[in-house]
Coordinates of C-alpha atoms and ligand atoms in Angstrom, one line a residue:
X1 CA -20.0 -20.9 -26.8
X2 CA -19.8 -22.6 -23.6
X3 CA -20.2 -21.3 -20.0
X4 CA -18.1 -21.8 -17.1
X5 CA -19.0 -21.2 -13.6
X6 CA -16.8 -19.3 -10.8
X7 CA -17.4 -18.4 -7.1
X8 CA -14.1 -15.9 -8.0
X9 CA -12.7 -14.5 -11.2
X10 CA -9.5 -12.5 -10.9
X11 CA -8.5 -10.6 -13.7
X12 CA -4.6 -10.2 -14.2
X13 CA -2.4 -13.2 -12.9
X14 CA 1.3 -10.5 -11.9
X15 CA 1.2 -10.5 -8.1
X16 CA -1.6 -8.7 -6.4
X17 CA -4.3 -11.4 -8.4
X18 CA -2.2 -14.6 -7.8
X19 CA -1.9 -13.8 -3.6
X20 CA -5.6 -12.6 -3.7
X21 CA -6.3 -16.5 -5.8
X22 CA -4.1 -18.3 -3.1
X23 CA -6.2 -16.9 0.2
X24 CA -9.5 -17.3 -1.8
X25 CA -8.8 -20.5 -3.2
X26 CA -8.0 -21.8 0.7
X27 CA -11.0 -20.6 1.8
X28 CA -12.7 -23.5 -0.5
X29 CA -13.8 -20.9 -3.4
X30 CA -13.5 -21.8 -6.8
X31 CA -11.4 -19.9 -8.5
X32 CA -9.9 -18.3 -12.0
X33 CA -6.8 -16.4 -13.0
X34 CA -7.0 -15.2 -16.3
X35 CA -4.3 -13.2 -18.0
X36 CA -3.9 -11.6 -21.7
X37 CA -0.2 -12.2 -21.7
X38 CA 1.4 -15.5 -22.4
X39 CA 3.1 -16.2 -19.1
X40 CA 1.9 -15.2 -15.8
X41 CA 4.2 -13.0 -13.5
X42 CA 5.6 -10.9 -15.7
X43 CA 6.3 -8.1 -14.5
X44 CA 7.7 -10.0 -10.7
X45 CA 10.3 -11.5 -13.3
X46 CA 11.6 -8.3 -14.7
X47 CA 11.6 -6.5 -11.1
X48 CA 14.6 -5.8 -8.9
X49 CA 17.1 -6.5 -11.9
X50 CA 15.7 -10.0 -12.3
X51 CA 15.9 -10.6 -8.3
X52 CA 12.5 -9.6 -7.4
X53 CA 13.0 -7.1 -4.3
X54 CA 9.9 -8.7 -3.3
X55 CA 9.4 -6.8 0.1
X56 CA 10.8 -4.1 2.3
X57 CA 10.7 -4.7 6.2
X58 CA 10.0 -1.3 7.0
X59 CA 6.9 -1.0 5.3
X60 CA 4.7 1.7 6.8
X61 CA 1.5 3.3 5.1
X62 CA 3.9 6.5 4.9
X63 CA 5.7 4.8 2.2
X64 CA 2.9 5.7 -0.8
X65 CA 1.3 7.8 -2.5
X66 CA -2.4 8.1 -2.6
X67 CA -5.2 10.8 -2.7
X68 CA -6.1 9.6 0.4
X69 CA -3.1 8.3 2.2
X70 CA -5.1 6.6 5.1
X71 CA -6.6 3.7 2.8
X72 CA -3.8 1.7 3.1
X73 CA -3.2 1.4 6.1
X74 CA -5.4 -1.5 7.0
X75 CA -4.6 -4.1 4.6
X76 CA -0.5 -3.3 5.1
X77 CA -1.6 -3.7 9.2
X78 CA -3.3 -7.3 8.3
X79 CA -0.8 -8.8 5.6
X80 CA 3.1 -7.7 6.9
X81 CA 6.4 -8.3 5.2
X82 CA 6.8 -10.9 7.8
X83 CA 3.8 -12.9 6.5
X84 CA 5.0 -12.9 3.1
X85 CA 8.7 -13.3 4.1
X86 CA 7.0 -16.5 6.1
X87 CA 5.4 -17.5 2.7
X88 CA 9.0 -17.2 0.6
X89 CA 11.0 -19.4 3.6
X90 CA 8.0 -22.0 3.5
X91 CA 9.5 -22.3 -0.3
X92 CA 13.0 -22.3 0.6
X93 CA 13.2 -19.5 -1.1
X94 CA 16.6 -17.8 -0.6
X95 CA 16.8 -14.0 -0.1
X96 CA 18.9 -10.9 1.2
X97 CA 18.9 -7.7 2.6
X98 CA 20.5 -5.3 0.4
X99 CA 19.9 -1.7 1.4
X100 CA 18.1 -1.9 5.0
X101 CA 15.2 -3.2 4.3
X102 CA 15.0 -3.9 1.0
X103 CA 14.8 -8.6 0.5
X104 CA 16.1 -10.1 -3.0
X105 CA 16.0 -13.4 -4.3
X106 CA 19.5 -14.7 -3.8
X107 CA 19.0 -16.4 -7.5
X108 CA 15.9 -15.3 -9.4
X109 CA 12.8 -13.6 -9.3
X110 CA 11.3 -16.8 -11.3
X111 CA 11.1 -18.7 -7.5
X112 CA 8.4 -16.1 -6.6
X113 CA 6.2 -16.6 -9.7
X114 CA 6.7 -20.7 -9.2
X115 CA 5.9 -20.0 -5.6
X116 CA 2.6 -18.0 -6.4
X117 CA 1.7 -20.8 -8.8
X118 CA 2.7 -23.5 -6.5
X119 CA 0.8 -21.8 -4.2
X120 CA -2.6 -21.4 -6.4
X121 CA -2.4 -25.2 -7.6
X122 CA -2.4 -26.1 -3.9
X123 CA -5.3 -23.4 -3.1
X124 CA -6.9 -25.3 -6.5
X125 CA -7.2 -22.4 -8.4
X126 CA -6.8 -22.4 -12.0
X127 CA -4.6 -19.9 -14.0
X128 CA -5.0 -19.6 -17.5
X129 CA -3.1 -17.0 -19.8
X130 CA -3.0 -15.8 -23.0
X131 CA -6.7 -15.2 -22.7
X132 CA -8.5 -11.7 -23.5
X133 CA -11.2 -10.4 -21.5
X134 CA -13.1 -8.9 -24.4
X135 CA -16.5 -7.4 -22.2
X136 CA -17.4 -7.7 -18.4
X137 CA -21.2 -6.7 -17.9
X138 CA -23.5 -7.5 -14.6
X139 CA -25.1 -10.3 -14.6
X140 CA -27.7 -11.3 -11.8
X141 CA -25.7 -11.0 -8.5
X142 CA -22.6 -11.4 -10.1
X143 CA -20.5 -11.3 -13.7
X144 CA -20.6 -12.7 -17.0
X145 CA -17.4 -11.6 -18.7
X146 CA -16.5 -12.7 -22.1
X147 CA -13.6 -14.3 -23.5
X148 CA -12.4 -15.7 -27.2
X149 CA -12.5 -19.0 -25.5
X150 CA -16.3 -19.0 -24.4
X151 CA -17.8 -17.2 -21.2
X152 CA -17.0 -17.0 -17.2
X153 CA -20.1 -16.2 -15.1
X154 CA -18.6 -15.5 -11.9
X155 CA -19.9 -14.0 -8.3
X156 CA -16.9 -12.4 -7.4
X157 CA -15.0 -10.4 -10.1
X158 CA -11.8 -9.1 -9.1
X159 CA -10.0 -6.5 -11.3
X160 CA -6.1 -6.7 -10.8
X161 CA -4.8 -5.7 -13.8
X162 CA -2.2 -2.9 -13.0
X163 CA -1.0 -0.2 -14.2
X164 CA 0.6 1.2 -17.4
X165 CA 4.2 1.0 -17.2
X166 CA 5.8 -1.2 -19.2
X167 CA 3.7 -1.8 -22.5
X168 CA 5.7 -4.6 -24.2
X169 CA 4.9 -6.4 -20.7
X170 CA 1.4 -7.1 -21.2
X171 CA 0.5 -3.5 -18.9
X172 CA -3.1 -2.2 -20.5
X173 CA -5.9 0.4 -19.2
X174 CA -8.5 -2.2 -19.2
X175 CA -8.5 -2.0 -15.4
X176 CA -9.3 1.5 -15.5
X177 CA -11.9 1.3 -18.0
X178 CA -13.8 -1.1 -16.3
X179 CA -14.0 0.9 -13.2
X180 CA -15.3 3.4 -15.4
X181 CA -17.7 1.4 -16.9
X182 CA -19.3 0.5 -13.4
X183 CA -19.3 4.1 -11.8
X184 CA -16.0 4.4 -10.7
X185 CA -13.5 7.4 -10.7
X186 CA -9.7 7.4 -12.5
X187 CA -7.6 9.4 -10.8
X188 CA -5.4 11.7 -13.1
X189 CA -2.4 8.8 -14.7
X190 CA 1.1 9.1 -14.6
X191 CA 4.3 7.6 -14.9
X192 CA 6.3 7.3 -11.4
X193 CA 9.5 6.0 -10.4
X194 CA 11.0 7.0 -13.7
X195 CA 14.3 8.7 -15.3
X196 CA 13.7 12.6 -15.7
X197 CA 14.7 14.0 -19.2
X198 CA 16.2 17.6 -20.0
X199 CA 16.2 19.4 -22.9
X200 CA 17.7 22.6 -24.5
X201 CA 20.6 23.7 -22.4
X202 CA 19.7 22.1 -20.1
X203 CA 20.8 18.8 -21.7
X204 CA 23.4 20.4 -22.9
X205 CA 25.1 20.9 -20.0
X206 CA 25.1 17.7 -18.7
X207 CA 24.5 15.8 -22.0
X208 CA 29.0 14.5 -21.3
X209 CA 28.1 13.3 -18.5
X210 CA 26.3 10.5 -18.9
X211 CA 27.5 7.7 -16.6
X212 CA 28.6 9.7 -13.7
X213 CA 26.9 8.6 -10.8
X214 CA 27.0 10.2 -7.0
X215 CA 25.4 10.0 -3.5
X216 CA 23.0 13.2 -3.8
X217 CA 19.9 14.2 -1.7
X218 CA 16.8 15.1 -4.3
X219 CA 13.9 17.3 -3.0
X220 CA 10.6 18.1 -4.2
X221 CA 8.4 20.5 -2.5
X222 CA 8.1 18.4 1.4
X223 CA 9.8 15.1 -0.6
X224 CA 13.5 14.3 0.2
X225 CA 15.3 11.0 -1.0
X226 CA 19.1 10.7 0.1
X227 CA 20.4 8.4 -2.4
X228 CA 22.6 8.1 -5.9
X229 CA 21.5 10.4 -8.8
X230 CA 22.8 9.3 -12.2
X231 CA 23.1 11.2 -15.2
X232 CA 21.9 9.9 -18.3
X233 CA 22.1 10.6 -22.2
X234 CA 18.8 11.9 -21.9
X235 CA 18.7 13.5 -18.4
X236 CA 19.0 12.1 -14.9
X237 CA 18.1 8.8 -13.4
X238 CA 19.2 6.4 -10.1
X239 CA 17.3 5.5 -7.2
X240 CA 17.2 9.3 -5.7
X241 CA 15.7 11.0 -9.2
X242 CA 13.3 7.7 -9.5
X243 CA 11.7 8.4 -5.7
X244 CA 11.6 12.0 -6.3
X245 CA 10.4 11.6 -10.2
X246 CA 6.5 10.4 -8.1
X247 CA 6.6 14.3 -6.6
X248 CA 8.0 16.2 -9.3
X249 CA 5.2 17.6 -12.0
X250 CA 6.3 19.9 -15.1
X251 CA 6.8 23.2 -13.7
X252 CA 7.7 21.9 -10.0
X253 CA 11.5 22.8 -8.8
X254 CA 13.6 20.0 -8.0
X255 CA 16.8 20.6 -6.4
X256 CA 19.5 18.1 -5.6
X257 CA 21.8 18.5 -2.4
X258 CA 25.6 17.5 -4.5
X259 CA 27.2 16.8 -1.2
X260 CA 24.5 15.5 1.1
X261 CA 25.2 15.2 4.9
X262 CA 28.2 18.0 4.8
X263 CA 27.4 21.8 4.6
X264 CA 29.8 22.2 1.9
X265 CA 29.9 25.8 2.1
X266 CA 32.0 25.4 5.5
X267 CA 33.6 22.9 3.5
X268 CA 35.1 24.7 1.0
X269 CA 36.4 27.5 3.9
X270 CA 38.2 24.6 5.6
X271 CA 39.7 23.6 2.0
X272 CA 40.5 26.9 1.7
X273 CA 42.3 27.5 4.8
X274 CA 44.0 23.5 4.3
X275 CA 45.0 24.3 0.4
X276 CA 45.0 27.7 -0.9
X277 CA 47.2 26.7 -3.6
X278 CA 45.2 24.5 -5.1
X279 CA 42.4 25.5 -7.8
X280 CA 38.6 25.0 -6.7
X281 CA 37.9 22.5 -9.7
X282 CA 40.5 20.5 -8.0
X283 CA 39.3 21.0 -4.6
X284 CA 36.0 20.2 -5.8
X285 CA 37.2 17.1 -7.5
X286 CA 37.7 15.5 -3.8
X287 CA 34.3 16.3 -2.8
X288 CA 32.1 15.4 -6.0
X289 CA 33.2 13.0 -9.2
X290 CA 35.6 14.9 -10.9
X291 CA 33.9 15.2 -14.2
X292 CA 30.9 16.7 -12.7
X293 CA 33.1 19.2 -10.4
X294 CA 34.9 20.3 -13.6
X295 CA 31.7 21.0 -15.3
X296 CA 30.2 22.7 -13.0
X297 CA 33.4 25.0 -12.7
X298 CA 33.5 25.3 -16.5
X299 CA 30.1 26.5 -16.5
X300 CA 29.3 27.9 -13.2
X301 CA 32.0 29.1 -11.1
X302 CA 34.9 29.6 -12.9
X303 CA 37.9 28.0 -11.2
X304 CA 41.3 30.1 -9.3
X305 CA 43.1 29.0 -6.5
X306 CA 41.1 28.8 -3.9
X307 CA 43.1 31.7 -1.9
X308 CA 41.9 34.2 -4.5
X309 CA 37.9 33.3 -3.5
X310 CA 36.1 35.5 -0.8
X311 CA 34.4 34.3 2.2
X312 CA 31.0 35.3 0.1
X313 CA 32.0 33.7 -2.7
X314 CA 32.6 30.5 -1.2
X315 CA 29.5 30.3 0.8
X316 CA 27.4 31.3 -2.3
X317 CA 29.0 28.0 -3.8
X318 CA 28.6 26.2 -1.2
X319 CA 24.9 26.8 -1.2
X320 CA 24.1 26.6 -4.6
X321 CA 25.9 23.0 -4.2
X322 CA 23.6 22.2 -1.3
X323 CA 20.5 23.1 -3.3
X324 CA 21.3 23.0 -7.5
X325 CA 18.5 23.3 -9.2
X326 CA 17.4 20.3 -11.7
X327 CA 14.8 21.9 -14.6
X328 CA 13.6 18.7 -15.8
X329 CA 11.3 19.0 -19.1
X330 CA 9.2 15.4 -18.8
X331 CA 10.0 12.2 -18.0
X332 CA 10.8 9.1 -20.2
X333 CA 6.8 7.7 -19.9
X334 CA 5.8 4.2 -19.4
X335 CA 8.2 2.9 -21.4
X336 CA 10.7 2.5 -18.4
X337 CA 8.4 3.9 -15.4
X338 CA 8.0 1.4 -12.7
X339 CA 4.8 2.2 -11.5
X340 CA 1.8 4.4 -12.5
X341 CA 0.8 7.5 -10.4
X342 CA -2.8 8.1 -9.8
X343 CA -5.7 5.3 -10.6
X344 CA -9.0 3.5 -9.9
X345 CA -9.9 6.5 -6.5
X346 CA -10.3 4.8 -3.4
X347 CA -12.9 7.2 -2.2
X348 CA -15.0 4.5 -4.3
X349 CA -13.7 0.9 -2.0
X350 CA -13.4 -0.5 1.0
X351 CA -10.1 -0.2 2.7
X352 CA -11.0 -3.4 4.3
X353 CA -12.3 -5.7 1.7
X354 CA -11.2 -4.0 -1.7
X355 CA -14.1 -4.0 -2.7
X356 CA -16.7 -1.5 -5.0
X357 CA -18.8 0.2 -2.4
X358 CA -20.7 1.0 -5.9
X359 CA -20.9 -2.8 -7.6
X360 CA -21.3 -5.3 -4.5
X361 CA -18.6 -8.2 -6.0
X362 CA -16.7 -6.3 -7.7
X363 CA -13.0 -5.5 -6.3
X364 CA -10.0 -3.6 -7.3
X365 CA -6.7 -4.3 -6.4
X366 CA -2.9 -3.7 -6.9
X367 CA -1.6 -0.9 -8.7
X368 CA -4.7 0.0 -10.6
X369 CA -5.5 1.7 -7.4
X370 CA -4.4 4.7 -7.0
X371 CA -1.9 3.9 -4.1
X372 CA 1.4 3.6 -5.4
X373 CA 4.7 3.1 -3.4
X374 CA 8.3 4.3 -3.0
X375 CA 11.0 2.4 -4.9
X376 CA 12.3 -0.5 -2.8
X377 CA 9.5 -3.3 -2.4
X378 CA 7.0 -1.4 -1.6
X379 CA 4.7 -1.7 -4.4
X380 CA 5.0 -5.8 -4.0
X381 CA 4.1 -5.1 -0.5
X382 CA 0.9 -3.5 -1.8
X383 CA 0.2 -6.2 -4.3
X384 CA 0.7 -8.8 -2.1
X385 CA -1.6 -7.2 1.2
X386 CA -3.8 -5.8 -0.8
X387 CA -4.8 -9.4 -2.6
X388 CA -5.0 -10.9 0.7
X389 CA -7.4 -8.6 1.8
X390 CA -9.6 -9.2 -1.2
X391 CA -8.9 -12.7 -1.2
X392 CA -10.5 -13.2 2.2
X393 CA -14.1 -12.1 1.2
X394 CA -13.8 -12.4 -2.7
Ligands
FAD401 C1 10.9 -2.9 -14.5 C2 10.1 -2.9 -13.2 C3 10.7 -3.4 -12.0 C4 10.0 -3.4 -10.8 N1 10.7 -3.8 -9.7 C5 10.0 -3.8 -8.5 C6 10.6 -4.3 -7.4 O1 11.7 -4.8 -7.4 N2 9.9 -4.2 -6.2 C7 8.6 -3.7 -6.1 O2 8.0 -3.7 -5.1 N3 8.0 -3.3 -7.3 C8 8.6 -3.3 -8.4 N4 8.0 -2.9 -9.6 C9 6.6 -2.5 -9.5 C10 5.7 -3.8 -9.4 O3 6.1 -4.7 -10.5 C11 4.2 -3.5 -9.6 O4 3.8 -2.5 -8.7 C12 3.4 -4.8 -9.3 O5 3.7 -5.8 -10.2 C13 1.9 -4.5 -9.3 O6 1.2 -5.7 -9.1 P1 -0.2 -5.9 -9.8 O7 -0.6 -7.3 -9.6 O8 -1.1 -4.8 -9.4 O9 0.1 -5.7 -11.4 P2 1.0 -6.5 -12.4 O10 2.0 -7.3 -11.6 O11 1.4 -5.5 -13.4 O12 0.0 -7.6 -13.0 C14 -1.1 -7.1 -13.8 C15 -1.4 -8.3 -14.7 O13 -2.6 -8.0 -15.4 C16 -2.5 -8.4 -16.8 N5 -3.4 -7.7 -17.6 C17 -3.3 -6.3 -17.9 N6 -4.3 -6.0 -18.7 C18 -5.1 -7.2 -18.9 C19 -6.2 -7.5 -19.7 N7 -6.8 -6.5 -20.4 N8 -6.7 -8.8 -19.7 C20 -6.0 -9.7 -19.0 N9 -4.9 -9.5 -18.2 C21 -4.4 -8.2 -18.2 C22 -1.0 -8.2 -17.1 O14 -0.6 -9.0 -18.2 C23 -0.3 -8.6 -15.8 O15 0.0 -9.9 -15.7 C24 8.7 -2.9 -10.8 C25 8.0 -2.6 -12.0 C26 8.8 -2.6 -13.2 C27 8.1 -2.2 -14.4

């Protein structure tokens, strides 16, 4: 079978192994992309509701999650928003702001994967998908890694194959096997920025309201995300229970603040003073979607004109609103998870370079580290300054 020759080989062409291609192809290496999965990009054309929220401008190394939450910091201080934002208007790309921060596609998240490959074809690197890696093994002072196609001997092997969520995408733990397979750790693997489900009554009592959505704050231990919670057939899901769902573990209380940014135990005492007449569910119809405040009266609190409540009573509302507690029994798994928790431990590479301080040549980058960010364009962020880090020494 024949052998081809490489100065880089980058496992995994989604975004964190395309930008790491681009800055290493520049720099006059020769490089290749290869990718099980029969079109590169994948999972950038299934993000941000087909949009690709491909950045967020206030990036900070505060925004993920990592056993050692300082090894980000300086590949997000070398490759910024900006410099990726310059990359997407180089391409005439054209994007928005939605919620502060966050920058869409105005059209589709297809112009970032052409980009990327515009992008590698000028940096002459070449892609190739629908190509299994089948073994990776050391080979002088570099790789020989096998394929059904023949063999790639390579110096520089970089391993940017994600993580697990989304199966049917192409996601695999080849990534993490291989770091096993040279030394490395795996960090404990879960699913993050997913729906939570409930179960027994639990379910039950929210199992009608499926569809309701409101603003809500959702806490976990230190965590707090102020944003809409949705409830779900199968539990609870919008962008505050997908933050939150990163901190939560079985077991761990999650409470959610109904009427974020009011104390709504002084609220209901002012309602009570404007409308005694009128009966709590209604009352608390004004302040939370009605189905939810009926529910909650049905199950919880009863409902009487609100004359006929004490002070106590009222502020025991009040505060149960401010902090109702959420028992989650699991989450829906990789199946709709945006991100994987946990992965190939740092403690083992260079925040710098990426790369195995183990296996000189050998990099990891992307999500099959175990840095993973908050919802909102973070995790592209990562991807893309984390392949530009690589991609200057690869
Ligand atoms: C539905 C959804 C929406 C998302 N939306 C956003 C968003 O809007 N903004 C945001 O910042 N993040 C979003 N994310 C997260 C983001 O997509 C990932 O964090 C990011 O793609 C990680 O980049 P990566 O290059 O490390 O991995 P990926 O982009 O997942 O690329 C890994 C590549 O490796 C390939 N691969 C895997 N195993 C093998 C193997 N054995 N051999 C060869 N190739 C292999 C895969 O086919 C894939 O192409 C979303 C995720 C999902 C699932």
């Amino acid at each position: 079978m024949a052998t081809s020759d490489y100065d880089v080989l980058v496992i995994g062409a989604g975004a964190a192994g395309m930008m790491c291609a681009i800055v290493a192809g520049a720099r006059g290496r020769r490089v290749l992309v290869l990718d099980h999965a029969n079109k590169p990009g994948k999972k950038i054309l299934m993000s941000g509701g087909g949009r690709c929220n491909f950045t967020h401008t206030g990036t900070t190394p505060a925004n993920y999650l990592s056993a050692n939450p300082h090894f980000c910091k300086s590949a997000l201080a070398r490759y910024t928003p900006w410099d990726f934002i310059a990359m997407v208007d180089r391409h005439r790309i054209a994007w928005h702001e939605k919620t502060p921060g966050q920058l869409f596609c105005d059209d589709s998240a297809k112009q970032i994967v052409a980009m990327l490959l515009a992008e590698c074809a000028r940096s002459g690197v070449r892609v190739e998908t629908s190509v299994p890696v089948s073994n990776v093994r050391a080979h002088g002072d570099g790789f020989m890694v096998d394929t059904p196609q023949g063999h790639v001997r390579c110096a520089s092997l970089v391993v940017a194959t994600g993580g697990l969520s989304v199966p049917t995408m192409g996601a695999t733990a080849f990534g993490y096997d291989l770091a096993r397979q040279f030394g490395h750790d795996v960090l404990p693997l879960r699913a993050g920025l997913v729906p939570l489900t409930l179960s027994g009554k639990h379910q039950e009592h929210y199992a009608d309201l499926s569809g309701v959505a409101l603003p809500a704050s959702a806490s976990c231990g230190s965590a707090s995300f102020g944003e809409a919670v949705l409830f779900t057939h199968r539990g609870v899901s919008g962008p505050a229970i997908l933050q939150i769902s990163s901190y939560w573990e079985p077991g761990r209380e999650l409470l959610l603040d109904l009427m974020p940014g009011i104390d709504p135990a002084q609220w209901l005492i002012d309602q009570q003073h404007e409308r005694g007449a009128a009966e709590l569910r209604t009352v608390l119809g004004d302040g939370l979607p009605k189905r939810l405040a009926q529910r909650l009266c049905e199950l919880f609190f009863g409902s009487r004109p609100m004359r006929q409540y004490r002070d106590a009573e009222l502020r025991d509302i009040g505060e149960r609103l401010a902090a109702w507690p959420i028992v989650a029994s699991g989450t829906e798994g990789y199946r709709t998870a945006e991100v994987t928790l946990g992965g190939v431990d740092t403690d083992g590479i260079s925040s710098t370079t990426m790369m195995s301080r183990r296996v000189p040549g050998l990099y990891f980058i992307g999500e099959v580290l175990d840095v993973t960010g908050h919802l909102g364009g973070y995790n592209f962020q990562w991807a893309w300054a984390s392949g530009h880090a690589a991609g200057q020494v690869a």
